[in-house]
Tab-separated table of C-alpha atoms in Angstrom:
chain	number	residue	atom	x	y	z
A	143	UNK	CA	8.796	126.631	4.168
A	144	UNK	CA	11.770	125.009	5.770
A	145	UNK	CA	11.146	122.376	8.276
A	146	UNK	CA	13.659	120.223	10.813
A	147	UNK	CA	13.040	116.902	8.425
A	148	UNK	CA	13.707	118.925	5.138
A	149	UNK	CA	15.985	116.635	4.166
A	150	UNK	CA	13.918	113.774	4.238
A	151	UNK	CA	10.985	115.739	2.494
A	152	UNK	CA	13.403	116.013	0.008
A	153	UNK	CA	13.641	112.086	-0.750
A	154	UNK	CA	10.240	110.649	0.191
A	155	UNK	CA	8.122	114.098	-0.790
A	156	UNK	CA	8.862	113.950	-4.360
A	157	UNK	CA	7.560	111.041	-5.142
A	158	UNK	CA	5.015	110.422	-7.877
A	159	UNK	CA	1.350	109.872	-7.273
A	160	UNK	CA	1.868	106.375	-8.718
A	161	UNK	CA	4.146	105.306	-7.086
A	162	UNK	CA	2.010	105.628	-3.900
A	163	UNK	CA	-1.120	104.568	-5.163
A	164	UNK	CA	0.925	101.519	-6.525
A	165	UNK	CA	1.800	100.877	-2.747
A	166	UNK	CA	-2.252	101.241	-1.566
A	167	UNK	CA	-3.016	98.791	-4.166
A	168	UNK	CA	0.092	96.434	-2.957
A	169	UNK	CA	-0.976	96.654	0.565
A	170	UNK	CA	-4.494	94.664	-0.222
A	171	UNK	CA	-3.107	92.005	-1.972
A	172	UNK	CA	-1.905	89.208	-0.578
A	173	UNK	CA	1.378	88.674	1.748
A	174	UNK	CA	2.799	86.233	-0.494
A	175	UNK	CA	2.209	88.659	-3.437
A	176	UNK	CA	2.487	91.607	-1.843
A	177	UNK	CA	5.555	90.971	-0.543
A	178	UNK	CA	7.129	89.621	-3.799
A	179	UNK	CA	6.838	93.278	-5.529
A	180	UNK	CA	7.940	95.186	-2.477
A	181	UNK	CA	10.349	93.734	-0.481
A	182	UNK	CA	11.294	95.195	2.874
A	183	UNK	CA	14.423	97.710	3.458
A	184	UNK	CA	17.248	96.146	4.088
A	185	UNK	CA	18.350	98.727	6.506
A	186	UNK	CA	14.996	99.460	8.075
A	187	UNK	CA	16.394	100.632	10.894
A	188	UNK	CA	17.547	103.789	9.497
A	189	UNK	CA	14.523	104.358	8.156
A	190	UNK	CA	12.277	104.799	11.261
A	191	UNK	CA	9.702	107.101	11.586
A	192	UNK	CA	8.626	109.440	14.273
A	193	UNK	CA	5.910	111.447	14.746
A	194	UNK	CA	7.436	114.873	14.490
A	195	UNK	CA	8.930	113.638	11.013
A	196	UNK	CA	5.794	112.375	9.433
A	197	UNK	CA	4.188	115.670	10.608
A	198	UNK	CA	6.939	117.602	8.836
A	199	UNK	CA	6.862	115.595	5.606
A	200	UNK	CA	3.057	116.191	5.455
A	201	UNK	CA	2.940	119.836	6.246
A	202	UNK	CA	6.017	120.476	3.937
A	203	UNK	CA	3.745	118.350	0.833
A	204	UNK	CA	0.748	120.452	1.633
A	205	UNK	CA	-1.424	119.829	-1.875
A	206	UNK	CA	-3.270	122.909	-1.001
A	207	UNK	CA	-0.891	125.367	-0.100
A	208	UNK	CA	-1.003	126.640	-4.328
A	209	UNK	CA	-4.591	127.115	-3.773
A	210	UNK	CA	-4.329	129.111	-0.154
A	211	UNK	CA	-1.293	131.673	-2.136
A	212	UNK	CA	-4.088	132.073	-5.187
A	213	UNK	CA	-6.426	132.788	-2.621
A	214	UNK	CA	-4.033	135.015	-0.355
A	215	UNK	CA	-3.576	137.371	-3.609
A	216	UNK	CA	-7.004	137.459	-4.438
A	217	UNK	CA	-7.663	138.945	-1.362
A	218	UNK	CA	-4.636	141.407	-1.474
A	219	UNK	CA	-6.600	141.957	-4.959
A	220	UNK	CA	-9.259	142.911	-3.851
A	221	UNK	CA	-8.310	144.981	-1.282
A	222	UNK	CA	-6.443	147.075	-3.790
A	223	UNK	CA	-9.695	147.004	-6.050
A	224	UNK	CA	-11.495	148.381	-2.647
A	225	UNK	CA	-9.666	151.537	-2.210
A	226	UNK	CA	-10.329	152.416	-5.976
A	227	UNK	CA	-12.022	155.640	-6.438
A	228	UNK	CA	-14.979	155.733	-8.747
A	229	UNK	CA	-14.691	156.812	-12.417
A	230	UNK	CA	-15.470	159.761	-13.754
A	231	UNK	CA	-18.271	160.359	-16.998
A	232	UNK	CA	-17.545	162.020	-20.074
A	233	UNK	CA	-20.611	162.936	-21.911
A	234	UNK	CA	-21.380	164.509	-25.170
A	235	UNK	CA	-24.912	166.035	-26.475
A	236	UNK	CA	-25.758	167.535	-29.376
A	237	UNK	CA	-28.672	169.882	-29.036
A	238	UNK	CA	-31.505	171.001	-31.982
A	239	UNK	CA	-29.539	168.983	-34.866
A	240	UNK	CA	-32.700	169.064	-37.156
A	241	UNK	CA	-35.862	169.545	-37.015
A	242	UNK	CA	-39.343	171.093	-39.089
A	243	UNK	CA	-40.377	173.890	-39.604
A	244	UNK	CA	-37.388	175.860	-40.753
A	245	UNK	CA	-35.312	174.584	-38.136
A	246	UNK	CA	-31.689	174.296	-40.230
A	247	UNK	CA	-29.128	171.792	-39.367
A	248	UNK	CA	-26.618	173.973	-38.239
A	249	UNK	CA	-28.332	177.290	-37.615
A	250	UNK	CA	-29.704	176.339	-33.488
A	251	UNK	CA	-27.741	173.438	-33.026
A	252	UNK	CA	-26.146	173.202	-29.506
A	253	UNK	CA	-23.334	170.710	-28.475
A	254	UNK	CA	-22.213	170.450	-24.631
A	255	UNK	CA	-18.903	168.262	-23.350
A	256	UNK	CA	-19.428	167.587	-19.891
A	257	UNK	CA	-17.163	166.238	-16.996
A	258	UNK	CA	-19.398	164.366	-14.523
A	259	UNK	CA	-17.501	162.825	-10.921
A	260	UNK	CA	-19.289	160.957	-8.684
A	261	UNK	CA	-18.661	162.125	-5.016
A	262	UNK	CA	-19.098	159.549	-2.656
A	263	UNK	CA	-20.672	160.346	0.697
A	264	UNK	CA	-20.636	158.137	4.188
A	265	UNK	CA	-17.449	157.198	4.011
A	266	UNK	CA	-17.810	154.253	1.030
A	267	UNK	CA	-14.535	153.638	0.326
A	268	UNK	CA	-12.987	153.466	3.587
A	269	UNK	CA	-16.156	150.639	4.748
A	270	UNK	CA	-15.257	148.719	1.279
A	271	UNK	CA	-11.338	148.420	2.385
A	272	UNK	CA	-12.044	147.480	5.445
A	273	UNK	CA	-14.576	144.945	4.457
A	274	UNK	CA	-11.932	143.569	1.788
A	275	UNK	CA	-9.163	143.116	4.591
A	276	UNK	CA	-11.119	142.167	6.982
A	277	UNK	CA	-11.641	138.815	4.456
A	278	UNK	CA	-8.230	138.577	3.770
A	279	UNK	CA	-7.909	137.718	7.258
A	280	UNK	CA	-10.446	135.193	7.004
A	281	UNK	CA	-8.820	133.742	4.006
A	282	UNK	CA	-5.613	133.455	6.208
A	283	UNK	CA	-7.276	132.182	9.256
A	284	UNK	CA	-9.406	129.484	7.053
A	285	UNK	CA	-6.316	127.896	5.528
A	286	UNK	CA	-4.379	127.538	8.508
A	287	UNK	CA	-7.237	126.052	10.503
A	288	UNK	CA	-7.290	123.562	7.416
A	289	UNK	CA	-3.961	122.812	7.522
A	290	UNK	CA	-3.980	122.074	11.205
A	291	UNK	CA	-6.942	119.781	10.792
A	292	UNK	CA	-4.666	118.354	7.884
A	293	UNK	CA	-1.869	117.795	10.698
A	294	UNK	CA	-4.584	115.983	13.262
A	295	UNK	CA	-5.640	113.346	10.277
A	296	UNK	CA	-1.797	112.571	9.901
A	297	UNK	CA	-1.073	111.949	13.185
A	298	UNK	CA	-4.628	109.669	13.640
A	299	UNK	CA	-2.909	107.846	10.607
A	300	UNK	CA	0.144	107.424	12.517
A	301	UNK	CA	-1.764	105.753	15.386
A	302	UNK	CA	-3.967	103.689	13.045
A	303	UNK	CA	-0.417	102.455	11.527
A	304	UNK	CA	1.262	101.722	14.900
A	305	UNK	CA	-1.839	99.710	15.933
A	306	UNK	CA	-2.081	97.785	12.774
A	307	UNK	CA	1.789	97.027	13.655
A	308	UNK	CA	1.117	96.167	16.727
A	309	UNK	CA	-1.698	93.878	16.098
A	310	UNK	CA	0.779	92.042	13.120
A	311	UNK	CA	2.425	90.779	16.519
A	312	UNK	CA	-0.789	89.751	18.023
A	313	UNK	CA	-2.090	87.677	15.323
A	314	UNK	CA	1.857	86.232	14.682
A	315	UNK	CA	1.582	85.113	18.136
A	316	UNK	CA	-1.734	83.597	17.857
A	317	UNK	CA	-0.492	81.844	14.992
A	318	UNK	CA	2.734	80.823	16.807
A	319	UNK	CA	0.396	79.092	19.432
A	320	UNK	CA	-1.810	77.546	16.821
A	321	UNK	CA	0.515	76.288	15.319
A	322	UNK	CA	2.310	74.327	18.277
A	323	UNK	CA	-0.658	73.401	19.760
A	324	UNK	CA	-1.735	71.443	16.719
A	325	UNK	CA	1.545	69.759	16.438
A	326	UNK	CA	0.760	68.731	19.929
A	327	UNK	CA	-3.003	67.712	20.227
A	328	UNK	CA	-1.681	65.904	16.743
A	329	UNK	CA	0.657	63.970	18.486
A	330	UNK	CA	-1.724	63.037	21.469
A	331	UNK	CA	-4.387	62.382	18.468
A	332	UNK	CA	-2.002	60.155	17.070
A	333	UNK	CA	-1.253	58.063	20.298
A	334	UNK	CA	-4.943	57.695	20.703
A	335	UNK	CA	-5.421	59.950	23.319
A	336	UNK	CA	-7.597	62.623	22.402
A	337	UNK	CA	-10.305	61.949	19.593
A	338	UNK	CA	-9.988	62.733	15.694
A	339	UNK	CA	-12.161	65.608	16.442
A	340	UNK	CA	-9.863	67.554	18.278
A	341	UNK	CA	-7.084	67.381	15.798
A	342	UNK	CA	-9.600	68.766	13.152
A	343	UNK	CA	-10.610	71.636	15.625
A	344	UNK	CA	-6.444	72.398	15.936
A	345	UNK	CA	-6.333	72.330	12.060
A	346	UNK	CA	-9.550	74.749	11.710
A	347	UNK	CA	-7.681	76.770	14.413
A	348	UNK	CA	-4.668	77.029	12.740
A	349	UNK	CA	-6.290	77.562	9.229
A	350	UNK	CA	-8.351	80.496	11.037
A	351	UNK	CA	-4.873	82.061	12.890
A	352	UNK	CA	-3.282	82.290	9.288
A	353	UNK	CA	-6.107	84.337	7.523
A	354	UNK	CA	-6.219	86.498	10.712
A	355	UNK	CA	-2.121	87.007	10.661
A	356	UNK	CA	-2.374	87.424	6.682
A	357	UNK	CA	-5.325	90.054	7.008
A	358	UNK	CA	-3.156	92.087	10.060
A	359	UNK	CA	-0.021	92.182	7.589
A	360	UNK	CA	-2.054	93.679	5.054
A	361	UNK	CA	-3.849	96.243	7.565
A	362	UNK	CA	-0.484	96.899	8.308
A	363	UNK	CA	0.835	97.948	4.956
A	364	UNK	CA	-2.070	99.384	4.327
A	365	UNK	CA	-1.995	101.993	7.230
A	366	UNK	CA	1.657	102.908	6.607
A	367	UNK	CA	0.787	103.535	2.893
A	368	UNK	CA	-2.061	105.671	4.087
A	369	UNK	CA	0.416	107.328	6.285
A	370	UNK	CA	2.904	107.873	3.388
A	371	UNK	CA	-0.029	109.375	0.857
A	372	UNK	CA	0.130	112.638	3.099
A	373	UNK	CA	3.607	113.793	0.870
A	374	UNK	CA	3.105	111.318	-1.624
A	375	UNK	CA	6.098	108.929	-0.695
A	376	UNK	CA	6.853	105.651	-0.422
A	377	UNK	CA	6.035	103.304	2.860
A	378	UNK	CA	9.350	101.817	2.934
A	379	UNK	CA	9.673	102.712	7.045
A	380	UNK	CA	9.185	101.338	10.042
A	381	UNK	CA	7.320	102.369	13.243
A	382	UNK	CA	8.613	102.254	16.490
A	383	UNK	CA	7.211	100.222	19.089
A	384	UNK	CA	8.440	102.393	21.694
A	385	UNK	CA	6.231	104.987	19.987
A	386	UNK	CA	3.142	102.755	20.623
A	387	UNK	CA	3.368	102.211	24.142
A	388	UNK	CA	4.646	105.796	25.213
A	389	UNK	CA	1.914	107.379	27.300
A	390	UNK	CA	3.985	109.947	28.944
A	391	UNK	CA	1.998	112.369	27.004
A	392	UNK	CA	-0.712	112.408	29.609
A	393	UNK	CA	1.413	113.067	32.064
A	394	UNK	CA	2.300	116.386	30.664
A	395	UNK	CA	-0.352	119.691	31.047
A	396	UNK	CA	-2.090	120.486	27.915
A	397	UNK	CA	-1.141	123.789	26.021
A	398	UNK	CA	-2.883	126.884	25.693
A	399	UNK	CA	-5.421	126.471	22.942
A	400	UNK	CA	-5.054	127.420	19.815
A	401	UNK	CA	-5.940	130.448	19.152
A	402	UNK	CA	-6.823	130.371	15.033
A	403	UNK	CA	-9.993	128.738	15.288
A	404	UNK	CA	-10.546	132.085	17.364
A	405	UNK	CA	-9.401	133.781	14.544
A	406	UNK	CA	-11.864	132.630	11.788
A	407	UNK	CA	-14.378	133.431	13.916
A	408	UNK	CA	-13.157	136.936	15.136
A	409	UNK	CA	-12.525	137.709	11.080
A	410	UNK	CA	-16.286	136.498	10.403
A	411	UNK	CA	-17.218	139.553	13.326
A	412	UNK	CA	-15.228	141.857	11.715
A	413	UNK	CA	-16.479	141.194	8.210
A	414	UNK	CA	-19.948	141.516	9.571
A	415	UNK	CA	-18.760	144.598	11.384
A	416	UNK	CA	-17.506	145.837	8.272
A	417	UNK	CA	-20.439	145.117	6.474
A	418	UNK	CA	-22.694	147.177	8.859
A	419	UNK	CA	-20.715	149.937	7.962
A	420	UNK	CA	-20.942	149.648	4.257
A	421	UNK	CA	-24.532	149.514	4.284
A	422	UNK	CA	-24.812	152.235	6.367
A	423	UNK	CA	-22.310	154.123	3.760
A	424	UNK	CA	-24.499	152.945	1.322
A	425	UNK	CA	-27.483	154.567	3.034
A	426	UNK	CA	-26.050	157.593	2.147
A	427	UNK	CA	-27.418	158.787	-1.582
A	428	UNK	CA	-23.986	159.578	-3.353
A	429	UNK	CA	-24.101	163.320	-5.069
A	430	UNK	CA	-22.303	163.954	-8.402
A	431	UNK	CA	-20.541	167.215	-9.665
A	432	UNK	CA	-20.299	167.898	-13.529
A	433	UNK	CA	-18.693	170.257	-15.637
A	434	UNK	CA	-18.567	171.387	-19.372
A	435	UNK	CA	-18.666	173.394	-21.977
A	436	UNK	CA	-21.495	174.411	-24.565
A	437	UNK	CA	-21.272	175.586	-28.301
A	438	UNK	CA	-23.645	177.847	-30.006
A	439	UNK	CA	-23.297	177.422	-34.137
A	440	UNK	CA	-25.497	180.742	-34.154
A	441	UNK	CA	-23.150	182.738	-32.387
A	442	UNK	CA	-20.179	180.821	-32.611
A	443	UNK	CA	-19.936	181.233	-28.796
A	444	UNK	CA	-18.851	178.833	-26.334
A	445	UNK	CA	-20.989	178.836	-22.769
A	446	UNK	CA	-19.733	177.117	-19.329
A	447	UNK	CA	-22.250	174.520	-17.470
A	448	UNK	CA	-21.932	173.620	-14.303
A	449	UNK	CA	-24.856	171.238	-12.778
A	450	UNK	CA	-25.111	168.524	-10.216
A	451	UNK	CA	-27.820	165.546	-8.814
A	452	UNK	CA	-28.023	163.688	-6.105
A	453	UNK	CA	-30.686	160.956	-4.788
A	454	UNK	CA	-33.527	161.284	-2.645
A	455	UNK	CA	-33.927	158.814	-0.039
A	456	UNK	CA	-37.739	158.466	-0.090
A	457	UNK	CA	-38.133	155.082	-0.006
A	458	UNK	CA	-34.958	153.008	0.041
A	459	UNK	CA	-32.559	153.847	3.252
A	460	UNK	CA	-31.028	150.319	3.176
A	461	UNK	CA	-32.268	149.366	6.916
A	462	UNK	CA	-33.095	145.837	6.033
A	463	UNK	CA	-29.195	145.225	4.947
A	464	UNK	CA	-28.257	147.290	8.074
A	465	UNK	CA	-30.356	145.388	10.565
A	466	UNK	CA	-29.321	141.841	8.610
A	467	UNK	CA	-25.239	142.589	8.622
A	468	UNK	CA	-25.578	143.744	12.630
A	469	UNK	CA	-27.540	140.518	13.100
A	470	UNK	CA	-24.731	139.089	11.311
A	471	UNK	CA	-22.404	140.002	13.869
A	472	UNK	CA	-24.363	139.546	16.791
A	473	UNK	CA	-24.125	135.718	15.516
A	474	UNK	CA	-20.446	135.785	15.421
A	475	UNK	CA	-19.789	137.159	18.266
A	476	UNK	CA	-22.234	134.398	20.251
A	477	UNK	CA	-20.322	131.738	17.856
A	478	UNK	CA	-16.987	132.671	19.365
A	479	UNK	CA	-18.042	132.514	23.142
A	480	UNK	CA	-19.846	128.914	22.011
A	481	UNK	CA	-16.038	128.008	20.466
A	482	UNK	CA	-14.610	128.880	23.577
A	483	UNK	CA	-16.738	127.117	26.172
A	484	UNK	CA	-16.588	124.259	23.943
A	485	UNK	CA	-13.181	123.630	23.269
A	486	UNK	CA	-12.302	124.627	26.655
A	487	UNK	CA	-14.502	121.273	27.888
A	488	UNK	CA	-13.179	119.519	25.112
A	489	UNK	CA	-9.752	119.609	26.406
A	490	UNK	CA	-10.325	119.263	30.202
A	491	UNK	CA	-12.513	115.742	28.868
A	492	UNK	CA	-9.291	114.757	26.659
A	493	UNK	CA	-6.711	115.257	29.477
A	494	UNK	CA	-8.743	113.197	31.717
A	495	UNK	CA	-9.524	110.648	29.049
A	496	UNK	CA	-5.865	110.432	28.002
A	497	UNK	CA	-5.157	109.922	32.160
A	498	UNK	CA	-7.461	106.932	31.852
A	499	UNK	CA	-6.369	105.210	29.111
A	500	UNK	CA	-2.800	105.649	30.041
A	501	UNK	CA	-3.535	104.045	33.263
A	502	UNK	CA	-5.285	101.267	31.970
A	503	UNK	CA	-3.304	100.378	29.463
A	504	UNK	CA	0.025	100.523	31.875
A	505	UNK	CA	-2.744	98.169	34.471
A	506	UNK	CA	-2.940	95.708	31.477
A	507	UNK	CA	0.618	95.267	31.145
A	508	UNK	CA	1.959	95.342	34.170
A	509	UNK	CA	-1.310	93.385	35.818
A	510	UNK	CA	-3.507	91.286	33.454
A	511	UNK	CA	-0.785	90.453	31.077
A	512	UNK	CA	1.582	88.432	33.294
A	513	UNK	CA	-1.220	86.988	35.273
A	514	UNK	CA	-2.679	85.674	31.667
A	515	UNK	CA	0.838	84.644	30.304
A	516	UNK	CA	1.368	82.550	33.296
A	517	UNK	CA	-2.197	81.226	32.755
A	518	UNK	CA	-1.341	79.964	29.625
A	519	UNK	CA	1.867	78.448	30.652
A	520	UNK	CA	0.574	76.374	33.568
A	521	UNK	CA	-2.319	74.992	31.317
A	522	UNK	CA	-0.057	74.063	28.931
A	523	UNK	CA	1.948	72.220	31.197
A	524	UNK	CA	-1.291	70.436	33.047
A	525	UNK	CA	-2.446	69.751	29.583
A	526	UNK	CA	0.662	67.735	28.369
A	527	UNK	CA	0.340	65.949	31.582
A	528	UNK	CA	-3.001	64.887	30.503
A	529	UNK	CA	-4.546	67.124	33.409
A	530	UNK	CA	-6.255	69.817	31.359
A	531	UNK	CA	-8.602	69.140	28.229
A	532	UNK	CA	-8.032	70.886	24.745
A	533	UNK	CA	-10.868	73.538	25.534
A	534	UNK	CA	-9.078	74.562	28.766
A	535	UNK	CA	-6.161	75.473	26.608
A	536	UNK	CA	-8.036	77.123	24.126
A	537	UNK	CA	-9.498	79.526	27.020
A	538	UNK	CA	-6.089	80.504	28.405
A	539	UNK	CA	-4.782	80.935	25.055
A	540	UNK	CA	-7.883	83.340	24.058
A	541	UNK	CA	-7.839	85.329	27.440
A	542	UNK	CA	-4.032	86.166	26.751
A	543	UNK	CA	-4.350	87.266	23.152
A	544	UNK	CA	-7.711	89.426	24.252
A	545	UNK	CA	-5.956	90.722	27.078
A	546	UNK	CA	-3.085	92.141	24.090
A	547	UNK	CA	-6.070	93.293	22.066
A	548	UNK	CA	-7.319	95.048	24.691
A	549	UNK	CA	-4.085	96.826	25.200
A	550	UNK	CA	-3.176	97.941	21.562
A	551	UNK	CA	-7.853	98.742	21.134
A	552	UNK	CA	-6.410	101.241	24.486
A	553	UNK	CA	-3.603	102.590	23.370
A	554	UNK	CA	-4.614	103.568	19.673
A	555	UNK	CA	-7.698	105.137	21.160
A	556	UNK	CA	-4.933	106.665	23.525
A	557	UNK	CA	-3.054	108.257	20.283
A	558	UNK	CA	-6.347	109.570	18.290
A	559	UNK	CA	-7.563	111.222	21.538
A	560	UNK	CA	-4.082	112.722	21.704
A	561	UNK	CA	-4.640	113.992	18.039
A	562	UNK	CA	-7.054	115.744	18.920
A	563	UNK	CA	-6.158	117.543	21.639
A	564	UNK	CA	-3.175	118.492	20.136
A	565	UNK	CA	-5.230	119.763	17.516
A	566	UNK	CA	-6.860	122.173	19.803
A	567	UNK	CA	-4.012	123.269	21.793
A	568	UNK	CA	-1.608	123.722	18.526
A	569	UNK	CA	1.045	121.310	19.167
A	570	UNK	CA	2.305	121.791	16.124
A	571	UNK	CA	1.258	125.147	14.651
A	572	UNK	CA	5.073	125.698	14.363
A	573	UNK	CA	5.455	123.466	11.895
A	574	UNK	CA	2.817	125.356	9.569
A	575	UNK	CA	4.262	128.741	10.809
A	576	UNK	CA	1.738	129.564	13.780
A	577	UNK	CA	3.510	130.541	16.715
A	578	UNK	CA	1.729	128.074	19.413
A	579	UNK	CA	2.426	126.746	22.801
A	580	UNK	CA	2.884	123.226	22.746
């Protein structure tokens, strides 16, 4: 299947399966290693990556789509193997071939060819082909609702590798901080005005903001490697801020849901709909017709036969695998109207979820973020003027950087909920073939 980012599928989806789990195993070691064996793109900016392109990268390196085509002609198989009609019996006896008393070898004996065709009554065949296409269509319906769950876990591992980006900043900046505040309550240490105690809490500070920035850069890699294992490509890309922090998504109405969840379900009703009606064939006792031809030895004369059988239904008229296959659809159908009211309530709690976290996390930054930042700054300033102590600073310091945790905790949670309701409404069922409102 051709998609909008063949081209790139065509450089990052070929590559071998070592190659990326060479880049997992890169991403935990350490930044100083790490970064030795995989340094970053020169020209990263060409390399961004957007949504709609890891999606098409992914869905274009689909592992499983040899397995759905096996299982697409074993259906088409077997419905082909349904519509088969039943084979006819050739039989042969030999009659009064020896005996006692008297009875010669040749003189009675009595050998009949016969022609025997099984006639099938209740309308068999025509139950057993639609049986077999009715689970075609569940084969169908099956993989694509498992490729669009494959297309939700990419897009959660895009979010989970934009937050991990965006916390890299985070614990930079804390670092940043750490780092100049120790230099300063160093200096103030030094000129006797703060205790030796303090300059030891800077240092454990500063020790503490390195293993926390080291640990994020790692996430980091980590999640875009992650990312990159869905067509088994490299992670030399970047994400896009802008990418993070767009909410506009909630701003737009959600899509018609997606209809092929429907459609497993419907193709489970029809198979048990089909199934009624090959028991019910089945009830029927299938006659057979036979034919042949008899030799006497004695007279040298050749006789006709003509005979036929069919089963009495004393005992066995198949109710129990009648009454279990309607059953069976009775639970189908009550399984699709479940579907329905459920993902309908799904969606209407994800577009109001997505509302809220959009709002907050714009609140955050356009609210509690400057208010924090210029917390910081005037307690910095107080504190070089010997107004504020070292624990003052501290606070301001951890209220800003919590504040920025907050926002990124927000906005992933923002992206995974969006996942998932673009899961149910089909977002992007075009880019597996589905035609689906986005």
């Amino acid at each position: 299947m051709q998609t909008p980012s063949s081209g790139l599928a065509g450089s990052w989806a070929r590559t071998p399966t070592v190659t990326v789990l060479a880049l997992i195993l890169a991403a935990a070691m350490p930044p100083s290693i790490a970064m030795a064996q995989t340094p970053p793109p020169a020209d990263a900016a060409a390399r961004s990556l957007t949504l709609q392109e890891a999606l098409a990268l992914a869905a274009s390196a689909d592992p499983a789509l040899a397995g759905t085509a096996a299982r697409v002609r074993a259906a088409e198989a077997g419905v082909r193997q349904a519509d088969v009609r039943r084979n006819p019996t050739l039989g042969l006896v030999a009659e009064n071939i020896g005996g006692v008393g008297g009875i010669g070898l040749i003189d009675r004996s009595e050998t009949t060819l016969t022609y025997e065709q099984p006639i099938e009554r209740g309308g068999d065949r025509d139950a057993r082909v639609s049986l077999a296409r009715s689970e075609g269509v569940l084969v169908g319906a099956t993989a694509q609702v498992r490729r669009l769950d494959r297309l939700e876990q990419v897009q959660t591992a895009w979010a989970e590798a934009l937050a991990a980006q965006a916390e890299v900043e985070i614990a930079r900046e804390r670092l940043d901080l750490a780092e100049r505040f120790q230099t300063e309550v160093q200096r103030r240490v030094n000129a006797a005005r703060d205790p030796l105690f303090a300059g030891a809490r800077a240092e454990s500070e500063l020790a503490q903001a390195q293993i926390d920035f080291d640990q994020a850069e790692i996430a980091a890699r980590l999640g875009r490697a992650t990312l990159a294992s869905f067509w088994m490509g490299p992670a030399d890309f970047i994400l896009r801020d802008e990418d993070f922090t767009d909410t506009s998504a909630s701003r737009r109405p959600a899509g018609d849901p997606t209809i092929i969840d429907e459609t497993a379900i419907m193709a489970q009703r029809d198979i048990a709909t089909s199934q009624v009606a090959v028991e019910r064939a089945r009830a029927v006792p299938d006659a057979s017709v036979s034919v042949g031809v008899r030799h006497l030895w004695n007279d040298d004369a050749l006789a006709f036969v003509v005979g036929g059988s069919i089963p009495l239904g004393r005992y066995d008229r198949n109710q129990g695998a009648i009454e279990r296959a309607q059953a069976e659809r009775i639970a189908a159908e009550a399984d699709l109207s479940a579907l329905r009211v459920e993902r309908d309530r799904e969606i209407a709690r994800l577009q109001v979820l997505l509302s809220a976290k959009a709002s907050e996390a714009r609140r955050i930054g356009e609210e509690t973020l400057p208010q924090a930042e210029r917390a910081v700054v005037l307690v910095r300033e107080g504190f070089n003027r010997g107004g504020f102590t070292y624990n003052d600073v501290i606070q301001a310091q951890t209220a800003l950087l919590e504040s920025r945790a907050r926002r990124v905790a927000v906005l992933r949670s923002f992206h995974i909920e969006r996942a998932r309701l673009d899961r149910l409404t089909g977002a992007h069922g075009g880019l597996i073939g589905l035609e689906m409102q986005p």
